[in-house]
mmCIF file of C-alpha atoms in Angstrom:
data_model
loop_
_atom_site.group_PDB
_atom_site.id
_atom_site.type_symbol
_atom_site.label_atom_id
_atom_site.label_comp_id
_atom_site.label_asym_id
_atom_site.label_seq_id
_atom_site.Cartn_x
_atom_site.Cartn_y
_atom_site.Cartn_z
ATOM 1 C CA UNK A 1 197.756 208.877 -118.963
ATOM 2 C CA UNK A 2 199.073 211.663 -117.461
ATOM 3 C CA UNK A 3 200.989 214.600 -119.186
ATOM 4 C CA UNK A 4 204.813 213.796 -119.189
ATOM 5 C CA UNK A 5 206.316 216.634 -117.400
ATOM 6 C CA UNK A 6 209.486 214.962 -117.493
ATOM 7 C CA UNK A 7 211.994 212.170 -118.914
ATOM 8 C CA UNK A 8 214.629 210.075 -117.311
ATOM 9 C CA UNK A 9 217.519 209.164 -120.163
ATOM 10 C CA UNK A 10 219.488 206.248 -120.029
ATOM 11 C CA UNK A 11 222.987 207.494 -121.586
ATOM 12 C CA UNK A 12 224.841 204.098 -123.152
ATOM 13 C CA UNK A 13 223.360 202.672 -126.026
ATOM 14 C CA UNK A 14 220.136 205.823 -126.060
ATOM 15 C CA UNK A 15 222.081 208.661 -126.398
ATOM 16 C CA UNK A 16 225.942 207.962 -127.459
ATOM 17 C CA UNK A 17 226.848 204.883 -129.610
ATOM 18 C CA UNK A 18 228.844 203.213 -126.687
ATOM 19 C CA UNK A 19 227.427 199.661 -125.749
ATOM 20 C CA UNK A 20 230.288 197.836 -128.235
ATOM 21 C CA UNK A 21 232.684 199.903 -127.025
ATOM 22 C CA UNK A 22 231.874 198.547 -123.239
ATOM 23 C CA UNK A 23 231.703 195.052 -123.971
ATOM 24 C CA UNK A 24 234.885 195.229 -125.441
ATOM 25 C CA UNK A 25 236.673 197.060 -122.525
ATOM 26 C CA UNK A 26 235.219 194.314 -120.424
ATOM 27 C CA UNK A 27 236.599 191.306 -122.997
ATOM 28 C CA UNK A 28 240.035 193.305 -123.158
ATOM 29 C CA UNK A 29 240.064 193.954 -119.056
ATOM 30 C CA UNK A 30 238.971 189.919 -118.264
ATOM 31 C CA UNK A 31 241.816 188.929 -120.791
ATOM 32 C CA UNK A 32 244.680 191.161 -119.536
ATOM 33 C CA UNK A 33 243.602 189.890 -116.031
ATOM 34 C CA UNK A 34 243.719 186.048 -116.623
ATOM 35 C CA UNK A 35 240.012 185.596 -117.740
ATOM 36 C CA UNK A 36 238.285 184.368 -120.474
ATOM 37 C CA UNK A 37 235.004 186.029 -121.570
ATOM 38 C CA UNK A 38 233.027 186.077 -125.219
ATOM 39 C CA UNK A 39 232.274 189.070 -126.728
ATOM 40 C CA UNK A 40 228.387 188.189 -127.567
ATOM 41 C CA UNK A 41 228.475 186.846 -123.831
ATOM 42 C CA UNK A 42 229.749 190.237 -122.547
ATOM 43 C CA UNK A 43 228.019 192.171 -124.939
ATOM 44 C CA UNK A 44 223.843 191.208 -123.925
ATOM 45 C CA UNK A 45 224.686 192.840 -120.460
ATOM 46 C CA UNK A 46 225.516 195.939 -121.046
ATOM 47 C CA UNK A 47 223.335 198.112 -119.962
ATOM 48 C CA UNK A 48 223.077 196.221 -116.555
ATOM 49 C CA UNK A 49 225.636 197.937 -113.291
ATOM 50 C CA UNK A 50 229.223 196.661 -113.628
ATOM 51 C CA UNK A 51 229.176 194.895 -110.617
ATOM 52 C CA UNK A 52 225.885 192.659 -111.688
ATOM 53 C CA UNK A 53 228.002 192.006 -114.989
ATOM 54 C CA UNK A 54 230.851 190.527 -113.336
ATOM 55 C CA UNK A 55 230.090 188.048 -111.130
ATOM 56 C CA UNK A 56 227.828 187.076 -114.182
ATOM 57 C CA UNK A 57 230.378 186.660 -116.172
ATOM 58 C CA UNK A 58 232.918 185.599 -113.807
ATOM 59 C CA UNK A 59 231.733 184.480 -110.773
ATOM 60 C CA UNK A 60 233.774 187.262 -108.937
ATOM 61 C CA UNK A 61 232.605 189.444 -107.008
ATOM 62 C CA UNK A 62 232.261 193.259 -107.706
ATOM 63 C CA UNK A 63 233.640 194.133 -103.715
ATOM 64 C CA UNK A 64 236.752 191.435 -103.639
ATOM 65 C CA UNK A 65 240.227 192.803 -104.213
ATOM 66 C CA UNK A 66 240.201 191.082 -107.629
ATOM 67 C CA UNK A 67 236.523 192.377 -108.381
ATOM 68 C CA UNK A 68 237.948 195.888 -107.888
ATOM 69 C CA UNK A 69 241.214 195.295 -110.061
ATOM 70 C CA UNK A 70 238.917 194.057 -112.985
ATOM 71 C CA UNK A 71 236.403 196.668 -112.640
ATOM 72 C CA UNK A 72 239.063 199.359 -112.276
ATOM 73 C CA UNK A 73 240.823 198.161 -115.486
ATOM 74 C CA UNK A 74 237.947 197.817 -117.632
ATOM 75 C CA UNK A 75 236.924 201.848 -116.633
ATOM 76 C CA UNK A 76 240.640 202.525 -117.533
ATOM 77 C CA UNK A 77 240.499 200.896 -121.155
ATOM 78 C CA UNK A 78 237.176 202.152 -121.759
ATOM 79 C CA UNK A 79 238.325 205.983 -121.448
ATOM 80 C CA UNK A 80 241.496 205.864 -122.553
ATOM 81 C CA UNK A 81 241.401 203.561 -125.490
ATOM 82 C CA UNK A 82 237.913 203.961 -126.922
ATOM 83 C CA UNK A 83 236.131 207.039 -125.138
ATOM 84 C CA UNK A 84 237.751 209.111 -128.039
ATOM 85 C CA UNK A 85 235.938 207.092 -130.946
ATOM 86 C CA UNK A 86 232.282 207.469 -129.054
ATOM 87 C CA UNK A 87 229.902 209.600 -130.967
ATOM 88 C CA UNK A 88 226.303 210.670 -130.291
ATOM 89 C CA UNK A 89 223.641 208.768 -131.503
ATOM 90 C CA UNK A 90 221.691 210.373 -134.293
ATOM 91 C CA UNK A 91 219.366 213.210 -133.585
ATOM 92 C CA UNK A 92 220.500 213.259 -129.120
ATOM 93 C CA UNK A 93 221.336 216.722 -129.236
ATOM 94 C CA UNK A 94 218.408 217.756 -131.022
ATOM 95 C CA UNK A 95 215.750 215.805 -129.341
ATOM 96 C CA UNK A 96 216.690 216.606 -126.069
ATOM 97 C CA UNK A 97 216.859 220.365 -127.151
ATOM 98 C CA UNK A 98 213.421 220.052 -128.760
ATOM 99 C CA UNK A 99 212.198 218.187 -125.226
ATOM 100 C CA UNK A 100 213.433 221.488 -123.302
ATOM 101 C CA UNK A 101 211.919 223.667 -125.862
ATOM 102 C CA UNK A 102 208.546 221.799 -124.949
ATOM 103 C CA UNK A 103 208.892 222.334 -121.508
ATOM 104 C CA UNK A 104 209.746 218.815 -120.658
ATOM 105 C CA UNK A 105 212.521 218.595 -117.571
ATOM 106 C CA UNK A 106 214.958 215.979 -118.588
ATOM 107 C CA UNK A 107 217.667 213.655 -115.900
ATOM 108 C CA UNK A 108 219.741 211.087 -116.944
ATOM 109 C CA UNK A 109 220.314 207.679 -114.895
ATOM 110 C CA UNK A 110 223.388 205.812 -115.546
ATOM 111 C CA UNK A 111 225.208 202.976 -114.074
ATOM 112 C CA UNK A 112 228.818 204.368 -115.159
ATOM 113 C CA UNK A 113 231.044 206.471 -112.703
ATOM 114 C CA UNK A 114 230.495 210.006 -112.582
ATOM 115 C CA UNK A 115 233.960 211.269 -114.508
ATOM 116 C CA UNK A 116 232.821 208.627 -117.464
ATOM 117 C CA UNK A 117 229.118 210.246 -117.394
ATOM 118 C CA UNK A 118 230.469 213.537 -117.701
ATOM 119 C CA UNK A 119 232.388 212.614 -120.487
ATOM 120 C CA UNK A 120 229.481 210.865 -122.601
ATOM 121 C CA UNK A 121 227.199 213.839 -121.665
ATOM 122 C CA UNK A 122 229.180 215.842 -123.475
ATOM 123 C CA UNK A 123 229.562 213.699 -126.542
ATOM 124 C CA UNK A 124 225.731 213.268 -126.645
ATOM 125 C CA UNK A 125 224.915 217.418 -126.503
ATOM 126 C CA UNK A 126 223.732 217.575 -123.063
ATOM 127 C CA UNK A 127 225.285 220.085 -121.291
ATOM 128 C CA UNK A 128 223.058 222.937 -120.644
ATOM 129 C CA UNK A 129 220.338 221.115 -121.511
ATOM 130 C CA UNK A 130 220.227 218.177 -119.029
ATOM 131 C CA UNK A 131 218.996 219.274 -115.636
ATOM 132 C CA UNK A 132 220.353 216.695 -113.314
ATOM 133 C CA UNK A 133 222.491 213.456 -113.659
ATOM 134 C CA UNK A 134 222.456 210.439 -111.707
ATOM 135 C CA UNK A 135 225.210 207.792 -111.467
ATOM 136 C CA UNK A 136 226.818 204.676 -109.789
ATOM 137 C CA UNK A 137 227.941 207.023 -106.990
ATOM 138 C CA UNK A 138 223.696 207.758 -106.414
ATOM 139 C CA UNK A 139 222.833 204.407 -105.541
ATOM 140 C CA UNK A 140 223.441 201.051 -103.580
ATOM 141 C CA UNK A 141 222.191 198.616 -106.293
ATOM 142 C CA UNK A 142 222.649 199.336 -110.277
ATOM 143 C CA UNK A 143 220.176 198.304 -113.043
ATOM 144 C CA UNK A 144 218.145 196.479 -113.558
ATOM 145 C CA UNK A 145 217.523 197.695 -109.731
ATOM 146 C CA UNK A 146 215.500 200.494 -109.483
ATOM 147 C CA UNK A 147 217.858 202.787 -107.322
ATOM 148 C CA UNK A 148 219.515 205.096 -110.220
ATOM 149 C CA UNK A 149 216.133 205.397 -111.522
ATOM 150 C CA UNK A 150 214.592 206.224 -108.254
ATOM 151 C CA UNK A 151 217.180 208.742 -107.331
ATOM 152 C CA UNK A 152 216.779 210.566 -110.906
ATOM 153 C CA UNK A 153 213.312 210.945 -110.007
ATOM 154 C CA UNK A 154 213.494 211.961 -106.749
ATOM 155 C CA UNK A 155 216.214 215.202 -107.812
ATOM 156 C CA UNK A 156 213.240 215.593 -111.116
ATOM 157 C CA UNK A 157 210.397 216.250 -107.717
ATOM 158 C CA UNK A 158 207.893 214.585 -110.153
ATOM 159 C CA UNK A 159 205.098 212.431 -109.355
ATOM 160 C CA UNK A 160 206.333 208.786 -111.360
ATOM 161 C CA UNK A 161 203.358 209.112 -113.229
ATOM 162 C CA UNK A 162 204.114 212.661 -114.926
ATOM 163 C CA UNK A 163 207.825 211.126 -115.962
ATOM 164 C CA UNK A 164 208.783 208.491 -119.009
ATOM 165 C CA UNK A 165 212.277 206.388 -119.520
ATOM 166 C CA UNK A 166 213.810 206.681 -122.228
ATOM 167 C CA UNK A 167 216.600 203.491 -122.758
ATOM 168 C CA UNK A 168 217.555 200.610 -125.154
ATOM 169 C CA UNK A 169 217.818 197.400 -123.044
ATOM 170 C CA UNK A 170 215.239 195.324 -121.006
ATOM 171 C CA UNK A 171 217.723 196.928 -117.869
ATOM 172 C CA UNK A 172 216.504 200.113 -118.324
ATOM 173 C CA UNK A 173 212.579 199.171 -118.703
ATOM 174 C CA UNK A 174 213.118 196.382 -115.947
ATOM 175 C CA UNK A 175 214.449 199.185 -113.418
ATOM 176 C CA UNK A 176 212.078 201.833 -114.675
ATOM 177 C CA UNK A 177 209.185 199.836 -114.182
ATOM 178 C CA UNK A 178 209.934 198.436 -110.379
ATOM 179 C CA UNK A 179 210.276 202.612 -109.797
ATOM 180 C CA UNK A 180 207.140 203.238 -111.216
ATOM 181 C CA UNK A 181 207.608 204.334 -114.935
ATOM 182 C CA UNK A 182 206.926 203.963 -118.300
ATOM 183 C CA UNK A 183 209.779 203.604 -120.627
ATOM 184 C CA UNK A 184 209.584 204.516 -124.196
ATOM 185 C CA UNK A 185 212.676 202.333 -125.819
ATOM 186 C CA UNK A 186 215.498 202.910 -128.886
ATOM 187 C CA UNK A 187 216.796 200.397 -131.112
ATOM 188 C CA UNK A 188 219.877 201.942 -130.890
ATOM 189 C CA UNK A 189 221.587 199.610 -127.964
ATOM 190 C CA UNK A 190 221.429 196.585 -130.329
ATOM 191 C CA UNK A 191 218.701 195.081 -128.614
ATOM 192 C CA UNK A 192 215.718 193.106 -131.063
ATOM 193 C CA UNK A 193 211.997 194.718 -130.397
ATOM 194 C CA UNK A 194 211.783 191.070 -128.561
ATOM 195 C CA UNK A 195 213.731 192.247 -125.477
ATOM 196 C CA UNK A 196 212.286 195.470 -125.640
ATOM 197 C CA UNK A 197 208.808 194.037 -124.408
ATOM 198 C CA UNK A 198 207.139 196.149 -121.719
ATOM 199 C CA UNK A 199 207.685 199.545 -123.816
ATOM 200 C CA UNK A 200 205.044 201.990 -124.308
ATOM 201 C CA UNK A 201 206.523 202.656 -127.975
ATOM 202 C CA UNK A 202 210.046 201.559 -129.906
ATOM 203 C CA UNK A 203 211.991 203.735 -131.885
ATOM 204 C CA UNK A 204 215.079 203.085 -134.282
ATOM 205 C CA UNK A 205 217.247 206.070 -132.225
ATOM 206 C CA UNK A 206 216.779 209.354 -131.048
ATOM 207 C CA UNK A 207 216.272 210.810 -134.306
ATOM 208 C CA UNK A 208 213.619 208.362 -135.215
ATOM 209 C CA UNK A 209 211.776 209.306 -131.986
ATOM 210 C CA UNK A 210 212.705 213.101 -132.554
ATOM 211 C CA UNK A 211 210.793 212.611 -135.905
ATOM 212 C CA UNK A 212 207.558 211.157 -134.754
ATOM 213 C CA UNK A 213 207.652 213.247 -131.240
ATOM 214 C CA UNK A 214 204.308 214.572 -132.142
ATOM 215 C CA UNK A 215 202.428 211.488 -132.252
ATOM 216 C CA UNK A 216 204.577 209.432 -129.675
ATOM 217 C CA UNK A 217 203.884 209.347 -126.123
ATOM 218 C CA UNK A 218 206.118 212.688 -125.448
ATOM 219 C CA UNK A 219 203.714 214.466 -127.822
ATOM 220 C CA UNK A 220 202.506 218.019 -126.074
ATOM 221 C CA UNK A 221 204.979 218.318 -123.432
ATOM 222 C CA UNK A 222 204.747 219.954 -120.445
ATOM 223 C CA UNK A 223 203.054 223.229 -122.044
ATOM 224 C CA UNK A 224 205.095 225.061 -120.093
ATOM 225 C CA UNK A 225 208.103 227.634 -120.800
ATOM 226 C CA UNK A 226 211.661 225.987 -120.005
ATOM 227 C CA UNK A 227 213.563 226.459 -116.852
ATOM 228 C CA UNK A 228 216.200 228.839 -117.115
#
């Protein structure tokens, strides 16, 4: 196994406490709109692009006029009416400051919008710390396609071997793996250690991980200083 030089996080679910708070902008967005959709229903795909979940869901697709309308009002309830109860996940900030401190170069890959990335980075502690961010806007197809992945390692310049996932759903090791990497996955997104199969190691949440970095698959780092 080579040494991981680098780590790809998933941001819903891995870093910030969000996944509920997604499903239920979806189930609020389908209902204002005329449509009926379960909560548990909703809820198992997040983690999966927005415009995978809807025709899922619906049957509608992501590109018609009334794809757009849904997908446009479920982004508006999610930041205005439950963006401001989001909080990190336990231990974010400090594992991905004690990653840097290792030397370890660390991108995120996310299926949300840019603005609504920006705004979880900050809730999670990543700002200054995270080196590049992918998003919607990056790629054609969203998870559990491997295109956000893919374009998080291509700004990272690492060989796929040198870099590890870290996420919470079977998206995230699904799109990791058809781009070549290893996922390490968290608890944290709700998911049982069942649909986590295909991980190299499963953690309760970042701070779980944080306190057993030295004997998970992270352990040793890059060995070298961090980048400026």
């Amino acid at each position: 196994m080579a040494a991981i030089r680098g780590v790809i996080f998933d941001v819903d679910g891995t870093l910030v406490d969000s996944n509920d708070a997604h499903a239920r902008s979806w189930v609020d967005a389908l209902k204002e709109l005329g449509h009926d959709a379960r909560f548990d229903e909703v809820r198992r795909l997040i983690g999966m692009g927005g415009d995978k979940l809807l025709p899922e869901v619906t049957g509608i697709s992501s590109d018609s006029p009334e794809g757009k309308r849904i997908t446009e009002r479920v982004s508006e309830i999610f930041m205005k009416q439950y963006l401001p109860e989001i909080r990190a996940l336990p231990g974010a900030k400090e594992l991905l400051e004690a990653l840097r401190r290792r030397g370890i170069r660390i991108a995120v890959a996310s299926s949300a919008r840019q603005e609504k990335l920006r705004k979880l980075l900050e809730i999670a502690g990543g700002d200054g710390v995270v080196e590049s961010a992918t998003s919607a806007s990056d790629a054609e197809q969203s998870k559990p396609d491997p295109d956000i992945v893919q374009a998080a390692l291509d700004k990272l310049g690492l060989a796929a071997d040198e870099v590890v996932m870290i996420g919470d759903t079977p998206y995230d090791i699904e799109a990791a793996g058809r781009a070549g990497l290893r996922t390490i996955a968290v608890r944290s997104g709700g998911w049982p250690d069942s649909g986590l199969a295909g991980a190299l190691a499963i953690y309760d949440d970042p701070a779980d991980l944080l306190a057993r970095l030295d004997t998970s698959p992270l352990a040793g780092g890059a060995g070298d200083s961090p980048p400026p």
